[in-house]
Amino acid sequence: MHRKQAWAKRVRKERLKKKFLTRMQATRLLQTDSMGFRRLCILKGIYPRALGRSKQKSSGNDKQYYMAKEIKWLVRDHLQERIQDYGAWEKRFRRAKAMQKEKEIAFLTSNKGRPHYQLAATLKERYPYFLDALRDVDDAMTMISLYAFLSPDIHSESTIDFHKALPSGLHEKAKAVVSQWMDYVKRAKCLTRSFISIKGYYYEAVVKGERVRWQMPHEYASKFPSGVQQYILITFLEMYVELMRFVLFKLNGDLVKEIEEREAVEDGTHDANAETFAVGALEDKKAVSKKQALDRELGRVKNLFTGLTFYVSREVPNKHIHLIVGACGGNVTDTFNDAVTHFIIDRPALPIGFTVRDNVEYVQPQYPFDCMNSRILLPPIGYRMGESLPPHVSPFTVAISNYPEDLAAIEETKKYHPKIVSYVPDRVHEIRKLIDPSYVAVDPEGKVSKMDAELSDDEEHAVAPAMDDDDLVSLSGDELEEATRTVNWDEEEVTENVKRSKLSAFQVKKQREMNLMNKPTREDVAARRQERAKAIGEKKANETVDQRIKRKLAQKERDEKATRKMQLQVARKKQAKYYKMVNSVVQGNKKKEDMLATKAQQIKEGKTVPQGTTLVSKKNVDKRDKIREKVESRGEKYDTKKEGGKSCLLYTSPSPRDS
């Protein structure tokens, strides 16, 4: 290796050492243990870097590497300083407790003596814009809902010390955040989808133009599984709780302003110029169309239960029904009075003390969820008390209402989750039929209406009509064999339109040979053909919408199949032509190589000898030498001459001059 190359390699290594640090080097630099380092990385949003094989350090390929500038940034961070202060506080507290200093213990345990930290500055660093924080709400609410459901294991109000189980103070904050979030979604009426799964309740809300999806667990007695390092999850929970407190503060403030502006518009005291300054003059057309689609989607849901009052039985999860009904404009009452229109019950019979009323619908808890996903107030048939429920379809995999905005939302979801199966159950077809009576299950996307302008009943097919039974002529055995023979793909003829079958083509050819094409049609055959055409016309006139759509789709499928076949034939022809060209060159080169190898082998074995620019067989050379010797022994002259590309021997007697 050249000395300059060695120097450049050494410089790159030194630069790499300064750019990346291992986890052990980072913990030593920060003077903390692995648990504290993980906690700092989670709170500050620092993650290990994946290095290429060429950039791996000499310390090992199985280690985690961090950016050196990020680790050095943590050295003087306020969180690191507070955590180090807490470590010093623990030592002072153990010393005071061992020496039984009551006054010092009382001071250290007070809020003034015990160190603590705030995550406000950290959250501002991680989320410089409010939209960035909204995009993390789905993970935050899923985590907070899980721990708000669990029971605390440690009684502690502080979060600066390490907890390997859920502390009571953080649990209370998580419960408060879940309650405030559900209250905001209910008041803002921004809930769009909901689904009950075996894992829990799935919800989707549109907040400030962003779709937020989160999960809430079922409420039952459970125990946290062993073997899970909870201190990592609790660190995430601590950060998410503080994040949601900031987000909810902003959302509630904006909601109050929106309500005040709405009331001002209704009263006529709204300032029209304020809207001009609030909304930018230049807006992206795509963003405007997306906002309009979201507004239409919310408009179909937020007034769905307006004027309805629900009473929830005690065995039904109350908070979920409150969220669904409140977000759709309905009311939930705690007393069963005359204003109740729907009684939600999850048992085969009414509880003791209740009687059946004619003006009240007794439905099961699935009913409000399906109504929200369908965007209409479904008939209670199938949802009543004691009846077998219809299938509960997830609105996150299929658009139940078949509205354009719902279809666009599903297509957007498929971009990020391509494994979603686009299967439409029968229950979805039933709901779509209730929404739109003209809906047809065979054609959910309305392709036939688009085809009507392109395809008419007069020009149904490009397919040539088959031969009539009355026009059939007998074919010979060779012709039948040729007509029924399956040709190879390279023998297929490339055509733009669909042609007759081979059997029908042979029949037409035979008719032309026998001069039967101009033969007048018999009256019975003509009458039979007219009856057949009339029957086909009556069948088309009497067919239902489903039958017509099936016929049109089958016709389009045949045309597309013929087009694909033609394209495949053209591609195969081109491929075969290219293959033959390449193969001829390859085979020619191979033959040339074999010929040269054979000649080299013959020269090596002595079968041929070079003579000038050509190779001559050794047998011919020996034979010619023998003839020359024999001719010269008789005193005659030996000569060679080219005739017809072959060498011939001429024997001439010596002239008197030669003698």
XYZ file of C-alpha atoms in Angstrom:
659
model
C 0.000 0.000 0.000
C 1.294 3.436 -0.886
C 2.158 5.710 2.024
C -0.414 8.290 0.899
C -3.129 5.626 0.805
C -2.158 4.442 4.293
C -2.269 8.021 5.557
C -5.742 8.576 4.019
C -7.028 5.354 5.582
C -5.694 6.381 9.007
C -7.310 9.803 8.691
C -10.676 8.216 7.829
C -10.436 5.945 10.863
C -9.697 8.856 13.165
C -12.582 10.831 11.677
C -14.901 7.855 12.209
C -13.834 7.563 15.822
C -14.779 11.186 16.370
C -18.080 10.858 14.535
C -19.507 7.736 16.253
C -19.393 6.341 19.776
C -20.359 2.947 21.106
C -22.959 2.604 23.845
C -20.273 1.857 26.431
C -18.250 4.922 25.418
C -21.392 7.059 25.585
C -22.314 5.853 29.090
C -18.774 6.557 30.293
C -18.880 10.033 28.764
C -22.226 10.795 30.453
C -21.159 9.111 33.737
C -24.348 7.064 33.961
C -25.413 3.430 33.789
C -27.151 1.640 30.889
C -30.633 2.216 32.343
C -30.055 5.930 32.702
C -28.594 6.120 29.207
C -31.649 4.405 27.718
C -33.910 6.769 29.598
C -32.069 9.824 28.284
C -32.151 8.511 24.710
C -35.911 7.882 24.893
C -36.704 11.298 26.315
C -34.399 13.190 23.941
C -35.215 11.115 20.844
C -31.690 9.791 20.200
C -31.418 6.458 18.398
C -28.469 4.242 17.388
C -27.135 4.589 13.859
C -26.877 1.742 11.356
C -23.396 1.839 9.830
C -22.337 0.152 6.615
C -19.822 -2.674 6.621
C -17.139 -0.382 5.239
C -17.700 2.105 8.109
C -17.699 -0.381 10.982
C -15.196 0.425 13.654
C -12.434 -1.817 14.893
C -14.239 -2.193 18.215
C -16.726 -4.660 16.723
C -19.570 -5.090 14.279
C -22.128 -6.271 16.859
C -22.212 -3.041 18.866
C -24.553 -0.066 18.820
C -23.172 3.224 17.541
C -24.420 6.722 18.319
C -23.575 10.074 16.818
C -20.820 11.657 18.886
C -22.266 15.160 18.546
C -25.629 13.969 19.946
C -23.961 12.334 22.936
C -21.836 15.424 23.593
C -25.012 17.473 23.387
C -26.404 15.418 26.298
C -23.447 16.195 28.547
C -24.760 19.684 29.373
C -28.443 18.904 28.987
C -30.750 19.945 31.827
C -32.230 16.421 32.133
C -28.777 14.916 32.618
C -27.941 17.518 35.226
C -31.179 16.882 37.149
C -30.630 13.119 37.062
C -27.097 13.570 38.408
C -28.492 15.848 41.121
C -30.964 13.122 42.021
C -28.089 10.622 42.345
C -26.359 12.997 44.774
C -29.657 13.490 46.612
C -30.019 9.732 47.115
C -26.571 9.569 48.715
C -27.426 12.467 51.070
C -30.741 10.878 51.967
C -29.174 7.480 52.791
C -26.504 9.204 54.875
C -29.058 11.313 56.791
C -31.236 8.244 57.344
C -28.281 6.229 58.627
C -27.295 9.050 60.999
C -30.968 9.614 61.989
C -30.986 13.334 61.208
C -34.697 14.085 61.300
C -34.484 17.722 60.191
C -32.305 16.915 57.187
C -34.579 13.996 56.253
C -37.638 16.271 56.417
C -35.903 18.864 54.224
C -34.715 16.301 51.671
C -38.163 14.741 51.339
C -39.871 18.106 50.823
C -40.500 19.558 47.351
C -37.781 22.144 47.899
C -35.078 19.660 48.845
C -35.996 16.853 46.418
C -34.790 17.464 42.826
C -37.215 17.191 39.932
C -37.276 18.048 36.222
C -39.688 19.269 33.574
C -40.067 17.960 30.013
C -41.444 21.176 28.518
C -38.148 22.249 26.919
C -37.477 18.711 25.673
C -40.877 18.494 23.989
C -40.345 21.865 22.303
C -37.042 20.590 20.930
C -38.530 17.324 19.648
C -41.712 18.867 18.219
C -40.993 22.343 16.849
C -44.410 22.411 15.107
C -47.798 21.417 16.451
C -48.417 19.207 13.410
C -45.385 17.097 14.352
C -46.873 16.478 17.776
C -50.258 15.522 16.279
C -48.616 12.810 14.180
C -47.400 11.095 17.369
C -50.766 11.201 19.129
C -51.782 7.714 17.885
C -48.856 5.959 19.613
C -49.183 8.209 22.647
C -52.883 7.536 23.223
C -52.495 3.784 22.681
C -49.756 3.618 25.318
C -51.587 5.915 27.754
C -54.877 4.008 27.377
C -53.094 0.742 28.190
C -51.499 2.002 31.402
C -54.587 3.942 32.445
C -56.415 0.615 32.433
C -53.760 -1.216 34.522
C -53.442 -0.892 38.287
C -50.436 0.872 39.858
C -47.887 -1.227 41.731
C -45.868 1.527 43.447
C -47.070 4.477 45.473
C -44.975 7.383 44.233
C -45.672 10.852 42.890
C -42.176 11.429 41.518
C -40.967 10.387 38.073
C -37.279 11.314 38.334
C -36.378 8.094 40.120
C -36.350 4.735 38.344
C -39.521 2.665 38.623
C -39.637 -0.919 37.413
C -43.430 -0.905 37.810
C -46.251 1.588 37.268
C -46.249 4.366 39.913
C -49.516 5.732 41.253
C -48.821 9.366 40.292
C -48.185 8.531 36.634
C -51.253 6.280 36.611
C -53.502 9.096 37.768
C -52.078 11.432 35.108
C -52.689 8.794 32.431
C -56.319 8.367 33.499
C -56.827 12.132 33.428
C -55.314 12.399 29.926
C -57.576 9.618 28.578
C -60.637 11.296 30.070
C -59.678 14.714 28.654
C -58.939 13.276 25.201
C -62.271 11.443 24.992
C -64.045 14.573 26.181
C -62.344 16.649 23.473
C -63.203 14.134 20.696
C -66.811 14.092 21.908
C -67.138 17.888 22.049
C -65.319 18.496 18.740
C -67.338 15.720 17.006
C -64.284 14.602 15.066
C -64.707 10.833 15.444
C -65.034 9.085 12.056
C -64.542 5.314 12.548
C -64.741 2.739 15.305
C -64.311 -1.000 15.550
C -64.607 -3.605 18.304
C -61.901 -6.280 18.139
C -60.725 -9.063 20.395
C -57.748 -6.834 21.257
C -59.862 -3.846 22.221
C -61.592 -0.816 20.735
C -60.136 0.899 17.677
C -60.990 4.534 16.964
C -60.127 7.088 14.302
C -60.564 10.842 14.619
C -59.723 13.700 12.270
C -57.871 16.372 14.251
C -56.605 19.469 12.414
C -56.636 17.597 9.105
C -54.676 14.595 10.468
C -56.125 11.112 10.956
C -55.421 9.882 14.480
C -55.973 6.168 15.194
C -55.624 4.718 18.660
C -56.583 1.583 20.555
C -58.194 1.167 23.958
C -58.156 -2.193 25.782
C -61.160 -4.089 27.074
C -61.843 -3.537 30.741
C -61.242 -6.766 32.602
C -58.975 -7.995 35.394
C -55.471 -8.515 34.037
C -51.888 -8.823 35.184
C -48.845 -7.368 33.504
C -46.769 -10.193 31.955
C -43.465 -10.998 33.586
C -40.213 -10.700 31.673
C -41.007 -7.256 30.243
C -38.692 -4.400 31.166
C -41.329 -1.955 32.315
C -38.937 0.887 33.046
C -38.530 1.411 29.283
C -42.297 1.509 28.703
C -42.806 3.749 31.720
C -40.235 6.201 30.302
C -42.247 6.336 27.067
C -45.425 6.725 29.125
C -43.944 9.665 31.022
C -43.004 11.441 27.798
C -46.356 10.698 26.123
C -48.347 11.958 29.117
C -46.524 15.293 29.054
C -46.917 15.471 25.270
C -50.684 14.906 25.460
C -51.071 17.539 28.160
C -49.528 20.133 25.812
C -51.563 18.890 22.830
C -54.841 18.900 24.743
C -54.183 22.400 26.057
C -53.740 23.652 22.487
C -56.725 21.701 21.105
C -59.107 22.804 23.853
C -58.101 26.418 23.392
C -58.687 26.257 19.650
C -62.013 24.489 20.184
C -63.226 27.245 22.494
C -62.299 29.831 19.871
C -64.127 27.896 17.149
C -67.267 27.628 19.277
C -67.156 31.353 20.033
C -66.721 32.187 16.337
C -69.586 29.869 15.396
C -71.862 31.517 17.945
C -70.772 34.938 16.697
C -71.655 33.989 13.133
C -75.079 32.785 14.243
C -75.656 36.021 16.169
C -74.402 38.163 13.275
C -71.551 39.778 15.228
C -68.751 37.943 13.415
C -65.964 40.045 11.872
C -65.674 39.044 8.206
C -62.154 40.464 7.885
C -60.806 38.151 10.594
C -61.259 35.128 8.346
C -59.204 36.765 5.594
C -56.217 37.150 7.918
C -56.672 33.706 9.463
C -56.564 31.795 6.183
C -53.661 32.216 3.774
C -54.387 33.639 0.354
C -52.379 30.984 -1.449
C -53.410 27.395 -0.703
C -52.485 24.184 -2.393
C -55.315 22.737 -4.497
C -54.538 19.227 -3.303
C -54.681 20.328 0.339
C -57.963 22.152 -0.282
C -59.556 19.078 -1.897
C -58.330 16.891 0.964
C -59.784 19.299 3.507
C -63.126 19.337 1.690
C -63.209 15.517 1.649
C -62.529 15.412 5.393
C -65.259 17.993 6.019
C -67.757 15.907 4.033
C -66.746 12.809 5.964
C -67.189 14.550 9.319
C -70.466 16.100 8.199
C -72.003 12.670 7.595
C -71.177 11.528 11.137
C -71.448 14.388 13.587
C -75.257 14.775 13.277
C -76.085 11.086 12.927
C -77.722 10.664 16.369
C -79.138 14.168 16.648
C -82.436 14.088 18.562
C -81.848 10.565 19.959
C -81.364 9.695 23.620
C -79.602 6.501 24.712
C -79.804 4.697 28.012
C -76.922 2.306 28.750
C -77.389 -0.787 30.864
C -74.858 -1.418 33.604
C -73.187 -4.424 31.906
C -72.227 -2.307 28.842
C -68.929 -0.310 28.839
C -70.295 3.126 29.541
C -67.441 5.369 28.413
C -67.255 3.882 24.906
C -70.977 4.352 24.295
C -70.693 7.905 25.655
C -67.871 8.594 23.178
C -69.695 7.167 20.133
C -73.074 8.728 20.853
C -71.665 12.095 21.935
C -69.418 12.356 18.861
C -72.436 11.683 16.620
C -74.623 14.370 18.208
C -76.715 12.155 20.490
C -77.390 12.238 24.218
C -76.727 9.620 26.893
C -78.806 9.697 30.059
C -78.305 7.954 33.380
C -82.032 7.724 34.139
C -84.573 5.743 32.138
C -87.231 8.379 31.381
C -89.705 9.202 28.625
C -87.049 10.930 26.473
C -85.125 7.664 25.933
C -85.314 6.366 22.349
C -82.721 3.557 22.483
C -81.943 1.163 25.308
C -78.480 -0.427 24.906
C -78.365 -3.797 26.594
C -76.020 -6.767 26.376
C -78.172 -9.507 27.918
C -81.019 -11.662 26.581
C -83.645 -10.099 28.893
C -84.314 -6.770 30.595
C -82.963 -6.215 34.123
C -85.336 -6.414 37.024
C -87.434 -3.259 37.358
C -87.597 -2.412 33.632
C -90.529 -2.983 31.296
C -90.648 -3.014 27.513
C -91.929 0.180 25.890
C -93.213 0.465 22.354
C -91.407 3.744 21.590
C -87.984 2.456 22.713
C -85.614 0.338 20.622
C -83.758 -2.264 22.692
C -80.483 -2.792 20.823
C -77.122 -4.376 21.528
C -73.834 -2.385 21.923
C -72.716 -3.132 18.357
C -75.548 -1.020 16.937
C -74.063 2.504 17.459
C -70.677 1.351 16.147
C -72.192 -0.012 12.911
C -74.334 3.105 12.489
C -71.271 5.333 12.694
C -69.292 3.227 10.209
C -72.277 3.076 7.812
C -72.945 6.838 8.007
C -76.692 6.157 8.373
C -79.104 5.172 11.120
C -79.442 1.447 10.434
C -82.726 -0.392 11.011
C -82.619 -2.206 14.356
C -83.495 -5.561 12.772
C -80.754 -7.988 13.762
C -79.495 -5.758 16.581
C -82.399 -6.131 18.978
C -82.125 -7.717 22.372
C -81.530 -11.473 22.171
C -81.092 -11.586 18.380
C -78.039 -12.941 16.541
C -75.894 -10.007 15.519
C -74.803 -9.445 11.894
C -71.066 -9.523 11.109
C -69.123 -6.586 12.536
C -66.968 -5.370 9.622
C -63.833 -3.322 10.166
C -64.099 0.125 8.518
C -60.290 0.310 8.329
C -60.085 -2.361 5.598
C -63.202 -1.707 3.497
C -65.359 1.359 2.838
C -68.720 0.316 4.290
C -70.657 3.320 2.992
C -69.069 3.352 -0.516
C -68.837 7.152 -0.426
C -65.940 8.678 -2.420
C -64.237 10.117 0.664
C -64.374 6.738 2.440
C -62.979 4.953 -0.616
C -60.153 7.513 -0.811
C -59.361 6.955 2.885
C -59.089 3.184 2.355
C -56.822 3.673 -0.674
C -54.619 5.978 1.385
C -54.408 3.342 4.110
C -53.384 0.684 1.576
C -50.346 2.743 0.607
C -48.891 2.264 4.082
C -50.380 -1.202 4.655
C -50.241 -3.058 1.305
C -51.235 -6.397 2.877
C -54.820 -5.247 3.446
C -57.159 -7.616 1.608
C -59.784 -5.805 -0.477
C -62.586 -8.227 0.331
C -66.145 -6.867 0.502
C -68.391 -9.051 2.721
C -72.080 -9.597 2.037
C -72.996 -7.457 5.031
C -71.283 -4.456 3.408
C -73.311 -4.978 0.226
C -76.498 -4.982 2.316
C -75.569 -1.708 4.001
C -74.608 -0.093 0.695
C -77.974 -1.169 -0.722
C -79.698 0.583 2.192
C -77.719 3.767 1.530
C -78.188 3.724 -2.259
C -81.089 1.613 -3.622
C -79.502 1.673 -7.101
C -76.337 0.013 -5.780
C -75.455 -3.342 -7.379
C -73.166 -5.775 -5.583
C -71.734 -7.082 -8.848
C -70.573 -3.610 -9.892
C -69.669 -1.716 -6.678
C -67.504 0.857 -8.467
C -70.044 1.685 -11.198
C -67.960 0.474 -14.120
C -71.010 -0.427 -16.234
C -72.261 3.167 -16.331
C -68.877 4.166 -17.734
C -69.028 1.330 -20.260
C -72.450 2.330 -21.628
C -70.946 5.299 -23.427
C -68.307 3.097 -25.044
C -70.168 -0.169 -25.661
C -73.687 -0.331 -27.033
C -75.950 -3.325 -27.445
C -75.770 -2.953 -31.236
C -71.990 -3.340 -31.182
C -71.644 -5.830 -28.408
C -68.692 -7.830 -29.562
C -65.856 -7.754 -31.952
C -66.169 -11.543 -32.059
C -67.252 -13.017 -35.386
C -70.524 -14.975 -35.118
C -70.286 -18.722 -34.964
C -71.620 -20.941 -37.740
C -75.303 -21.771 -37.718
C -76.293 -25.437 -37.320
C -78.139 -25.329 -40.651
C -75.018 -24.165 -42.489
C -72.677 -26.871 -41.252
C -70.885 -28.999 -43.851
C -68.974 -32.208 -43.336
C -65.195 -31.997 -43.038
C -62.595 -34.620 -43.811
C -60.511 -36.304 -41.146
C -57.402 -34.265 -41.946
C -59.375 -31.018 -41.781
C -60.935 -31.960 -38.435
C -57.542 -32.897 -37.063
C -56.041 -29.591 -38.231
C -59.005 -27.613 -36.818
C -58.780 -29.223 -33.380
C -54.975 -29.169 -33.174
C -53.539 -26.925 -30.468
C -50.835 -24.771 -31.980
C -47.688 -23.670 -30.231
C -47.359 -20.088 -29.127
C -44.765 -19.311 -31.803
C -47.173 -20.515 -34.481
C -50.054 -18.327 -33.326
C -51.059 -15.522 -35.633
C -50.926 -12.009 -34.183
C -54.299 -10.304 -34.744
C -55.775 -7.026 -33.584
C -59.350 -8.380 -33.361
C -60.775 -11.679 -32.255
C -61.284 -14.017 -35.207
C -63.407 -17.098 -35.806
C -62.398 -20.392 -34.369
C -60.443 -22.764 -36.627
C -63.407 -25.110 -36.966
C -65.678 -22.260 -38.052
C -62.994 -21.005 -40.467
C -62.738 -24.439 -42.108
C -66.519 -24.558 -42.429
C -66.565 -21.191 -44.233
C -63.712 -22.272 -46.491
C -65.516 -25.489 -47.389
C -68.737 -23.579 -48.137
C -66.864 -21.256 -50.486
C -65.258 -24.200 -52.252
C -68.683 -25.844 -52.686
C -70.204 -22.496 -53.767
C -72.769 -22.600 -50.966
C -72.292 -19.014 -49.748
C -74.730 -17.578 -52.307
C -77.224 -20.362 -51.926
C -80.693 -19.017 -50.946
C -81.741 -19.721 -47.384
C -84.676 -22.039 -46.872
C -87.795 -20.572 -45.352
C -87.771 -22.825 -42.276
C -84.118 -21.932 -41.593
C -84.860 -18.211 -41.957
C -87.863 -18.478 -39.632
C -85.782 -20.367 -37.095
C -83.101 -17.674 -37.198
C -85.642 -14.916 -36.757
C -87.145 -16.691 -33.742
C -83.687 -17.131 -32.238
C -82.842 -13.426 -32.739
C -86.207 -12.429 -31.273
C -85.639 -14.647 -28.223
C -82.233 -13.058 -27.655
C -83.779 -9.573 -27.891
C -86.564 -10.465 -25.426
C -84.037 -11.950 -23.043
C -82.043 -8.708 -23.069
C -85.205 -6.642 -22.611
C -86.396 -8.721 -19.635
C -83.052 -9.140 -17.891
C -82.564 -7.594 -14.452
C -79.966 -5.013 -13.571
C -77.681 -7.637 -12.051
C -77.920 -9.828 -15.146
C -77.212 -6.905 -17.449
C -74.200 -5.852 -15.382
C -72.861 -9.409 -15.380
C -73.264 -9.592 -19.154
C -71.521 -6.265 -19.661
C -68.673 -7.182 -17.324
C -68.255 -10.563 -19.028
C -68.145 -8.789 -22.373
C -65.499 -6.354 -21.115
C -63.525 -9.228 -19.628
C -63.546 -11.059 -22.976
C -62.335 -7.959 -24.777
C -59.592 -7.369 -22.219
C -58.569 -11.019 -22.438
C -58.316 -10.768 -26.234
C -56.257 -7.581 -25.905
C -53.926 -9.195 -23.379
C -53.536 -12.227 -25.633
C -52.633 -10.016 -28.586
C -50.104 -8.090 -26.492
C -48.620 -11.355 -25.237
C -48.353 -12.681 -28.775
C -46.581 -9.527 -29.956
C -44.188 -9.666 -27.008
C -43.478 -13.347 -27.659
C -42.837 -12.722 -31.353
C -40.373 -9.962 -30.522
C -38.691 -12.125 -27.909
C -38.437 -15.079 -30.283
C -36.979 -12.888 -33.033
C -34.392 -11.461 -30.680
C -33.608 -14.936 -29.325
C -33.073 -16.324 -32.853
C -30.759 -13.434 -33.695
C -28.693 -13.864 -30.557
C -28.742 -17.650 -30.871
C -27.468 -17.533 -34.458
C -24.535 -15.364 -33.388
C -23.776 -17.616 -30.424
C -24.044 -20.808 -32.464
C -21.864 -19.323 -35.210
C -19.175 -18.390 -32.732
C -19.414 -21.822 -31.176
C -19.043 -23.570 -34.532
C -16.032 -21.407 -35.338
C -14.437 -22.228 -31.994
C -15.075 -25.950 -32.512
C -13.567 -25.813 -36.004
C -10.449 -24.044 -34.748
C -10.108 -26.511 -31.890
C -10.414 -29.421 -34.320
C -7.738 -27.968 -36.601
C -5.415 -27.382 -33.654
C -5.933 -30.973 -32.530
C -5.197 -32.276 -36.048
C -2.009 -30.214 -36.232
C -0.992 -31.527 -32.812
C -1.614 -35.123 -33.882
C 0.142 -34.554 -37.220
C -2.866 -35.235 -39.430
C -2.597 -31.843 -41.126
C 0.381 -29.657 -41.935
C 0.462 -25.913 -42.727
C 1.237 -25.044 -46.294
C 1.329 -21.336 -46.990
C -1.832 -19.777 -45.579
C -3.821 -23.045 -45.583
C -3.778 -26.422 -43.906
C -3.310 -29.578 -45.993
C -4.055 -33.143 -44.991
C -0.967 -35.197 -44.186
C -2.286 -38.099 -46.282
C -2.605 -35.916 -49.375
C 0.914 -34.547 -48.843
C 2.371 -38.034 -48.516
C 0.445 -39.219 -51.544
C 1.653 -36.241 -53.601
C 5.269 -36.819 -52.543
C 5.063 -40.463 -53.602
C 3.613 -39.486 -56.977
C 6.330 -36.872 -57.458
C 9.057 -39.388 -56.672
C 7.487 -41.957 -59.013
C 7.166 -39.419 -61.870
C 10.660 -38.077 -61.398
C 12.058 -41.629 -61.319
C 10.677 -42.190 -64.814
C 12.372 -39.021 -65.990
C 9.119 -37.126 -66.476
C 8.288 -33.572 -65.280
C 5.866 -33.151 -62.381
C 3.582 -30.026 -62.300
C 0.513 -28.846 -60.290
C -2.269 -26.641 -61.609
C -5.469 -25.198 -60.089
C -8.626 -26.274 -61.888
C -12.086 -25.714 -60.426
C -10.623 -24.954 -57.008
C -8.910 -28.402 -56.858
C -5.231 -29.228 -57.389
C -4.612 -31.755 -60.179
C -1.341 -33.457 -61.219
C -0.135 -33.105 -64.816
C 2.416 -35.521 -66.211
C 4.429 -34.219 -69.164
C 7.206 -35.984 -71.094
C 10.586 -34.236 -71.169
C 11.223 -32.010 -74.187
C 14.321 -32.346 -76.363
C 15.575 -29.077 -74.894
C 15.413 -30.527 -71.405
C 17.203 -33.654 -72.504
